[in-house]
Every structure is written in structure tokens, then in C-alpha cells.
Short mmCIF file of C-alpha atoms and ligand atoms in Angstrom, two decimals:
data_model
loop_
_atom_site.label_atom_id
_atom_site.label_comp_id
_atom_site.label_asym_id
_atom_site.label_seq_id
_atom_site.Cartn_x
_atom_site.Cartn_y
_atom_site.Cartn_z
CA MET A 1 0.00 0.00 0.00
CA LEU A 2 1.32 3.42 -0.90
CA ARG A 3 1.72 5.72 2.07
CA ASP A 4 2.73 9.32 2.33
CA THR A 5 5.42 9.39 5.02
CA GLY A 6 5.81 13.15 4.92
CA GLU A 7 4.09 13.53 8.27
CA GLU A 8 6.30 10.87 9.88
CA ARG A 9 9.42 12.55 8.56
CA LEU A 10 8.21 15.84 9.99
CA LYS A 11 7.58 14.24 13.39
CA GLU A 12 11.04 12.62 13.34
CA GLY A 13 12.59 16.00 12.52
CA VAL A 14 10.85 17.58 15.52
CA VAL A 15 12.06 14.80 17.86
CA ILE A 16 15.63 15.11 16.58
CA LYS A 17 15.64 18.89 17.06
CA LYS A 18 14.16 18.70 20.56
CA GLU A 19 16.54 16.00 21.80
CA ALA A 20 19.53 17.54 20.01
CA ALA A 21 18.81 20.82 21.81
CA LYS A 22 19.22 19.02 25.19
CA VAL A 23 22.54 17.59 24.06
CA LYS A 24 23.74 20.96 22.75
CA GLU A 25 22.99 22.53 26.10
CA ARG A 26 25.13 19.87 27.79
CA LEU A 27 27.94 20.38 25.29
CA GLU A 28 28.13 24.10 26.15
CA GLY A 29 31.13 24.57 28.39
CA ALA A 30 32.20 20.90 28.33
CA ARG A 31 35.87 20.20 27.71
CA ASN A 32 36.18 16.45 27.36
CA ILE A 33 34.04 14.60 24.87
CA ALA A 34 34.22 10.96 23.78
CA VAL A 35 32.30 9.42 20.92
CA LEU A 36 31.89 5.67 20.55
CA THR A 37 30.87 4.63 17.06
CA GLY A 38 29.84 1.43 15.30
CA ALA A 39 28.81 0.32 11.84
CA GLY A 40 25.66 2.51 11.91
CA VAL A 41 27.69 5.72 11.60
CA SER A 42 28.82 4.54 8.16
CA ALA A 43 25.42 3.13 7.13
CA GLU A 44 24.36 6.31 5.34
CA SER A 45 27.59 6.13 3.30
CA GLY A 46 26.35 2.78 1.98
CA VAL A 47 28.40 0.46 4.20
CA PRO A 48 26.15 -2.42 5.31
CA THR A 49 25.98 -2.90 9.10
CA PHE A 50 26.89 -6.34 10.46
CA ARG A 51 23.59 -7.21 12.06
CA GLY A 52 21.26 -5.35 9.71
CA GLU A 53 20.01 -5.97 6.19
CA GLY A 54 22.88 -6.76 3.80
CA GLY A 55 25.07 -7.82 6.75
CA LEU A 56 25.54 -11.33 5.38
CA TRP A 57 28.14 -12.12 2.75
CA LYS A 58 27.43 -15.30 0.76
CA ASN A 59 25.25 -16.34 3.71
CA PHE A 60 28.15 -16.13 6.16
CA ARG A 61 27.85 -14.01 9.28
CA ALA A 62 30.86 -11.85 10.23
CA GLU A 63 31.37 -14.07 13.29
CA GLU A 64 31.97 -17.07 11.01
CA LEU A 65 34.64 -15.41 8.85
CA ALA A 66 36.26 -12.84 11.10
CA THR A 67 38.11 -15.39 13.22
CA PRO A 68 41.68 -16.73 13.32
CA GLU A 69 40.27 -20.26 12.94
CA ALA A 70 38.42 -19.39 9.72
CA PHE A 71 41.58 -17.78 8.33
CA LYS A 72 43.70 -20.79 9.20
CA LYS A 73 41.21 -23.12 7.54
CA ASP A 74 40.64 -21.10 4.40
CA PRO A 75 42.68 -17.87 4.02
CA ALA A 76 41.47 -17.36 0.44
CA LEU A 77 37.80 -17.39 1.50
CA VAL A 78 38.39 -14.95 4.36
CA TRP A 79 40.37 -12.69 2.03
CA GLU A 80 37.58 -12.90 -0.54
CA PHE A 81 35.22 -11.54 2.13
CA TYR A 82 37.62 -8.70 3.05
CA ASP A 83 38.32 -7.98 -0.61
CA PHE A 84 34.57 -7.62 -1.15
CA ARG A 85 34.34 -5.17 1.76
CA ARG A 86 37.40 -3.27 0.55
CA GLN A 87 35.95 -2.98 -2.95
CA THR A 88 32.69 -1.60 -1.53
CA LEU A 89 34.60 0.83 0.70
CA SER A 90 36.84 2.06 -2.09
CA ARG A 91 33.75 3.60 -3.74
CA ILE A 92 32.39 5.11 -0.55
CA ARG A 93 32.75 8.58 0.98
CA PRO A 94 32.19 9.81 4.53
CA ASN A 95 28.62 11.00 5.20
CA PRO A 96 27.25 14.02 7.13
CA ALA A 97 27.66 12.10 10.41
CA HIS A 98 31.43 11.69 9.97
CA TYR A 99 31.81 15.30 8.82
CA ALA A 100 29.70 16.66 11.70
CA LEU A 101 31.93 14.84 14.24
CA ALA A 102 35.06 16.24 12.60
CA ARG A 103 33.66 19.77 12.77
CA LEU A 104 32.37 19.35 16.31
CA SER A 105 35.80 18.16 17.47
CA GLU A 106 37.32 21.56 16.73
CA ARG A 107 35.32 23.14 19.57
CA PHE A 108 36.61 21.06 22.46
CA GLU A 109 39.86 20.68 24.32
CA ASN A 110 39.68 16.89 24.13
CA PHE A 111 37.48 15.17 21.60
CA THR A 112 38.19 11.48 21.08
CA VAL A 113 36.44 9.35 18.49
CA ILE A 114 36.60 5.71 19.55
CA THR A 115 35.42 3.51 16.73
CA GLN A 116 34.72 -0.17 16.20
CA ASN A 117 34.78 0.47 12.46
CA VAL A 118 37.71 -0.55 10.30
CA ASP A 119 36.71 1.61 7.32
CA GLY A 120 38.86 4.67 8.06
CA LEU A 121 35.98 7.06 7.27
CA HIS A 122 36.32 9.18 10.45
CA THR A 123 39.90 10.07 9.53
CA LEU A 124 38.95 10.67 5.91
CA ALA A 125 36.29 13.13 7.09
CA GLY A 126 38.91 15.08 9.07
CA SER A 127 38.63 13.78 12.64
CA LYS A 128 42.04 14.10 14.26
CA THR A 129 41.92 11.88 17.34
CA VAL A 130 40.52 8.55 16.22
CA LEU A 131 41.09 5.34 18.16
CA GLU A 132 40.41 2.30 16.00
CA LEU A 133 39.58 -0.48 18.44
CA HIS A 134 39.20 -3.15 15.75
CA GLY A 135 42.05 -2.12 13.44
CA ASN A 136 41.89 -0.87 9.88
CA ILE A 137 40.91 -2.76 6.76
CA TRP A 138 43.43 -0.82 4.66
CA ARG A 139 46.39 -2.28 6.56
CA VAL A 140 47.85 -5.78 6.27
CA ARG A 141 50.01 -7.76 8.68
CA CYS A 142 52.43 -10.57 7.86
CA LEU A 143 51.97 -13.79 9.80
CA GLU A 144 55.68 -14.59 9.40
CA CYS A 145 57.65 -11.37 9.96
CA GLY A 146 54.88 -9.42 11.74
CA GLY A 147 55.39 -6.39 9.45
CA VAL A 148 52.38 -4.06 9.19
CA SER A 149 51.85 -1.91 6.10
CA GLU A 150 49.19 0.10 4.32
CA ASN A 151 47.65 -1.74 1.38
CA ARG A 152 44.91 -0.23 -0.76
CA VAL A 153 45.03 -2.65 -3.68
CA VAL A 154 41.53 -3.57 -4.89
CA PRO A 155 40.80 -6.17 -6.00
CA ILE A 156 43.58 -7.98 -4.20
CA ASN A 157 45.03 -11.35 -5.30
CA THR A 158 43.87 -13.72 -2.63
CA PRO A 159 45.51 -14.66 -0.41
CA PRO A 160 48.18 -11.95 -0.66
CA ARG A 161 51.77 -12.56 0.41
CA CYS A 162 54.43 -10.40 2.05
CA ASN A 163 57.83 -9.73 0.43
CA CYS A 164 59.25 -12.21 2.93
CA GLY A 165 56.94 -14.89 1.50
CA GLY A 166 54.67 -15.02 4.57
CA LEU A 167 50.89 -14.96 4.40
CA LEU A 168 49.35 -11.51 4.87
CA ARG A 169 46.17 -10.99 6.88
CA PRO A 170 43.98 -7.91 7.24
CA ASP A 171 45.21 -5.86 10.22
CA VAL A 172 41.85 -6.03 11.93
CA VAL A 173 40.78 -7.60 15.20
CA TRP A 174 38.95 -10.89 14.85
CA PHE A 175 36.55 -12.56 17.24
CA GLY A 176 38.50 -14.28 19.97
CA GLU A 177 41.47 -11.91 19.60
CA ALA A 178 42.60 -9.19 21.97
CA LEU A 179 42.16 -5.54 21.09
CA PRO A 180 45.35 -3.51 20.52
CA GLU A 181 46.28 -2.87 24.15
CA GLU A 182 47.61 0.67 23.85
CA THR A 183 44.62 1.81 21.79
CA PHE A 184 42.19 0.26 24.25
CA GLN A 185 43.92 1.88 27.23
CA LYS A 186 43.76 5.29 25.53
CA ALA A 187 40.07 4.70 24.80
CA LEU A 188 39.45 3.73 28.41
CA ARG A 189 41.17 6.87 29.66
CA ALA A 190 39.10 9.02 27.28
CA ALA A 191 35.91 7.25 28.42
CA GLU A 192 36.72 7.71 32.10
CA LYS A 193 37.62 11.36 31.64
CA CYS A 194 34.79 12.52 29.39
CA GLU A 195 31.90 14.62 30.58
CA ILE A 196 29.75 13.57 27.64
CA MET A 197 29.84 10.41 25.58
CA LEU A 198 27.96 10.06 22.31
CA VAL A 199 27.25 6.42 21.45
CA VAL A 200 26.48 6.35 17.75
CA GLY A 201 25.34 3.52 15.48
CA THR A 202 26.29 0.47 17.48
CA SER A 203 24.14 -2.47 18.53
CA GLY A 204 26.17 -2.74 21.73
CA VAL A 205 26.59 -6.49 21.54
CA VAL A 206 30.36 -6.65 21.13
CA GLN A 207 32.75 -6.42 24.08
CA PRO A 208 34.97 -4.92 25.28
CA ALA A 209 33.97 -1.90 23.18
CA MET A 210 30.71 -1.57 25.07
CA SER A 211 32.41 -1.61 28.45
CA LEU A 212 33.70 1.85 27.53
CA ALA A 213 30.18 3.28 27.71
CA VAL A 214 29.75 1.67 31.11
CA ALA A 215 33.11 3.10 32.25
CA ALA A 216 32.02 6.57 31.12
CA LYS A 217 28.71 6.24 32.95
CA SER A 218 30.38 5.02 36.15
CA ASN A 219 32.59 8.09 36.06
CA GLY A 220 29.61 10.42 35.87
CA ALA A 221 29.48 11.12 32.13
CA PHE A 222 26.25 12.18 30.43
CA LEU A 223 25.45 9.49 27.85
CA VAL A 224 23.68 10.06 24.55
CA GLU A 225 22.68 7.29 22.15
CA ILE A 226 22.01 8.02 18.50
CA ASN A 227 20.52 5.02 16.72
CA PRO A 228 17.24 4.52 14.79
CA ASP A 229 16.91 1.19 16.58
CA PRO A 230 18.41 1.82 20.03
CA GLY A 231 20.55 -1.03 21.33
CA LEU A 232 21.36 -2.95 24.45
CA LEU A 233 22.74 0.00 26.35
CA SER A 234 19.74 2.27 26.06
CA HIS A 235 18.90 1.78 29.72
CA ILE A 236 22.09 3.54 30.84
CA MET A 237 21.61 6.47 28.44
CA ASP A 238 20.60 9.93 29.58
CA VAL A 239 19.22 10.84 26.16
CA VAL A 240 18.26 8.47 23.34
CA ILE A 241 17.73 9.96 19.89
CA PRO A 242 16.04 7.27 17.80
CA ALA A 243 17.20 8.51 14.41
CA GLY A 244 19.95 8.17 11.84
CA ALA A 245 23.39 9.59 12.64
CA GLY A 246 23.61 11.52 9.36
CA LYS A 247 20.49 13.51 10.21
CA THR A 248 21.14 13.88 13.92
CA LEU A 249 24.83 14.76 14.34
CA PRO A 250 24.72 17.86 12.09
CA GLU A 251 21.99 19.18 14.46
CA LEU A 252 24.60 19.32 17.22
CA LEU A 253 26.70 21.86 15.35
P1 LIG B 1 26.04 -3.75 14.24
O1 LIG B 1 25.75 -4.16 12.85
O2 LIG B 1 25.94 -4.78 15.30
O3 LIG B 1 25.06 -2.56 14.67
C1 LIG B 1 24.86 -1.44 13.88
C2 LIG B 1 23.92 -0.50 14.59
O4 LIG B 1 23.77 0.65 13.79
C3 LIG B 1 22.52 -1.07 14.81
O5 LIG B 1 22.16 -0.90 16.18
C4 LIG B 1 21.63 -0.20 13.92
O6 LIG B 1 20.35 0.03 14.49
C5 LIG B 1 22.43 1.08 13.85
N1 LIG B 1 22.18 1.92 12.67
C6 LIG B 1 21.76 1.55 11.43
N2 LIG B 1 21.65 2.62 10.63
C7 LIG B 1 22.03 3.71 11.36
C8 LIG B 1 22.14 5.10 11.09
N3 LIG B 1 21.85 5.60 9.91
N4 LIG B 1 22.55 5.90 12.10
C9 LIG B 1 22.85 5.40 13.33
N5 LIG B 1 22.76 4.10 13.62
C10 LIG B 1 22.36 3.26 12.66
O7 LIG B 1 27.47 -3.05 14.23
P2 LIG B 1 28.47 -2.74 15.43
O8 LIG B 1 27.74 -2.43 16.68
O9 LIG B 1 29.47 -1.78 14.92
O10 LIG B 1 33.53 -6.50 14.76
O11 LIG B 1 29.18 -4.15 15.60
C11 LIG B 1 30.27 -4.27 16.46
C12 LIG B 1 31.29 -5.21 15.91
O12 LIG B 1 30.71 -6.46 15.53
C13 LIG B 1 31.96 -4.72 14.63
O13 LIG B 1 33.05 -3.86 14.86
C14 LIG B 1 32.43 -5.99 14.00
C15 LIG B 1 31.16 -6.78 14.19
O14 LIG B 1 31.16 -8.09 13.94
C16 LIG B 1 34.51 -7.19 14.14
O15 LIG B 1 34.50 -7.42 12.95
C17 LIG B 1 35.60 -7.62 15.06
#
């Protein structure tokens, strides 16, 4: 049935403006801001989220391919998956959400973007302090010599090899692996120190990323969730804006 959604869009716009006004008031005079982002912040750029529509690749879930075991068993298949994601990403640009965060960051003494995304879009949009908890899809790491380098070749011959002959893997964190320790510690410090944390576009099901929101809350931060389908952590939020990041974040400027 055809439906005119003009009225719904109008209502959504009013909600966004009203809730964004509360957040803006909080931001006035604040010095330390942390932002925790997930796949949803890149959704409006055309990057499929993991647990939403289009999140499956050849019927595999990320949890089945993004593991050291899967790579050991079939490195070519895992690389095929990453090559597919890299090809999609190579055509994609940051969206208004990434740009709004980059602009917002200029106003504060400390503004840390902590992201679970490996797409590099925050940096491309101009954000300066970006902590990539799960690595970066445009880097590779050699299983033999341990060398890490940037690699933007698309499509890539799978599985790619290092100059030393060793097998290369994407320099991302897989399920069952530890997060880069130094990056996580920096993120934890930013979470504990912030007065306001924006939690944007994450389902909140993956740890330890989500523990950062809890750490911020325990240290008295004001928590804001921006997500059209608010996630697991909504109950600890002070404000929940149930809307897309690309529409909402520019309202904070
Ligand atoms: P998910 O796919 O689990 O969640 C994406 C979230 O974004 C959902 O809650 C959506 O409702 C929300 N969303 C969708 N469109 C949005 C929009 N326009 N604006 C704001 N939010 C929107 O992705 P993550 O939470 O990032 O890990 O997943 C966490 C980790 O699990 C990923 O880093 C990845 C994954 O498997 C690894 O690969 C190690």
C-alpha cells in the first residue's frame, strides 16, 4: 500500500531537534568529549551494518569469517570476504555524520572518536583523534615477519603474500582476539575522563567496546545514544535519539 510518510518525517525531525537541543545545552562549556561509534555511523555512506540488512556475505555471518580459525582453515575465502568489503569501501565517501563529528571536534579541548569500524571514514572526514579499536581494513600484517603496512590494492590477489613470502592478513581484530592494548587503554582513559559520551550507530553487543560506555557512565558522564533502533545499552543512556546519525549529528553543530 502506498503511504505518504511526509508527516512521519516531519515528526522525526521535531524529535531530533528537541533531543539535540538538550545535548547541545550539555555540550556548552564541556571540555572532554568521547564518541563511541559502530557500523551505523557509516550506514548512510552505503556500508552495510553487520547485524542489519545486507550484513551477510554469501550467507556467512561476520562471526563465522572474522576469526583466526576461519583464516587458518581457508585464508582465500576470508580474504575474498575482506576484498569484497574493501571494494565496496573504495567507492564510498564519509557521510554528514562523519563530517559533523570532525567539525564538532574543533570546539573542544579533548574530543576522542573511539570507533569499532575498520573503514577509516572518520579520519577521511577530518577527525584528528581517532582510536580504531578493531584495526583498519586498509592495513595488512604478515603472519611470518609481523610487518604491518598500508595496502589499498583492490581487488587484491587472494591470499596476498608479504615480500618475505609469509601470508598476509587484514590488520583487523577478529573474534577471539585481543584488542590492541595501547589503543584500548587510551580509549578507556578518554571514556573515564569525558563529561559527555555520544554512542552512535552500534548495537552494543560486542565487548569490550561496550564496556567503555559503562566506564564513562560510572565516572559520571552524560550518555547520549544516536541510533534509529536503540541497542542494548539504552537503559544507561541519559538521552536516546532514535534517528539516523547523518540527520542527527549535524543538528549538534
Ligand atoms: P552492528 O551491525 O551490530 O550494529 C549497527 C547498529 O547501527 C545497529 O544498532 C543499527 O540500528 C544502527 N544503525 C543503522 N543505521 C544507522 C544510522 N543511519 N545511524 C545510526 N545508527 C544506525 O554493528 P556494530 O555495533 O558496529 O567486529 O558491531 C560491532 C562489531 O561487531 C563490529 O566492529 C564488528 C562486528 O562483527 C569485528 O569485525 C571484530
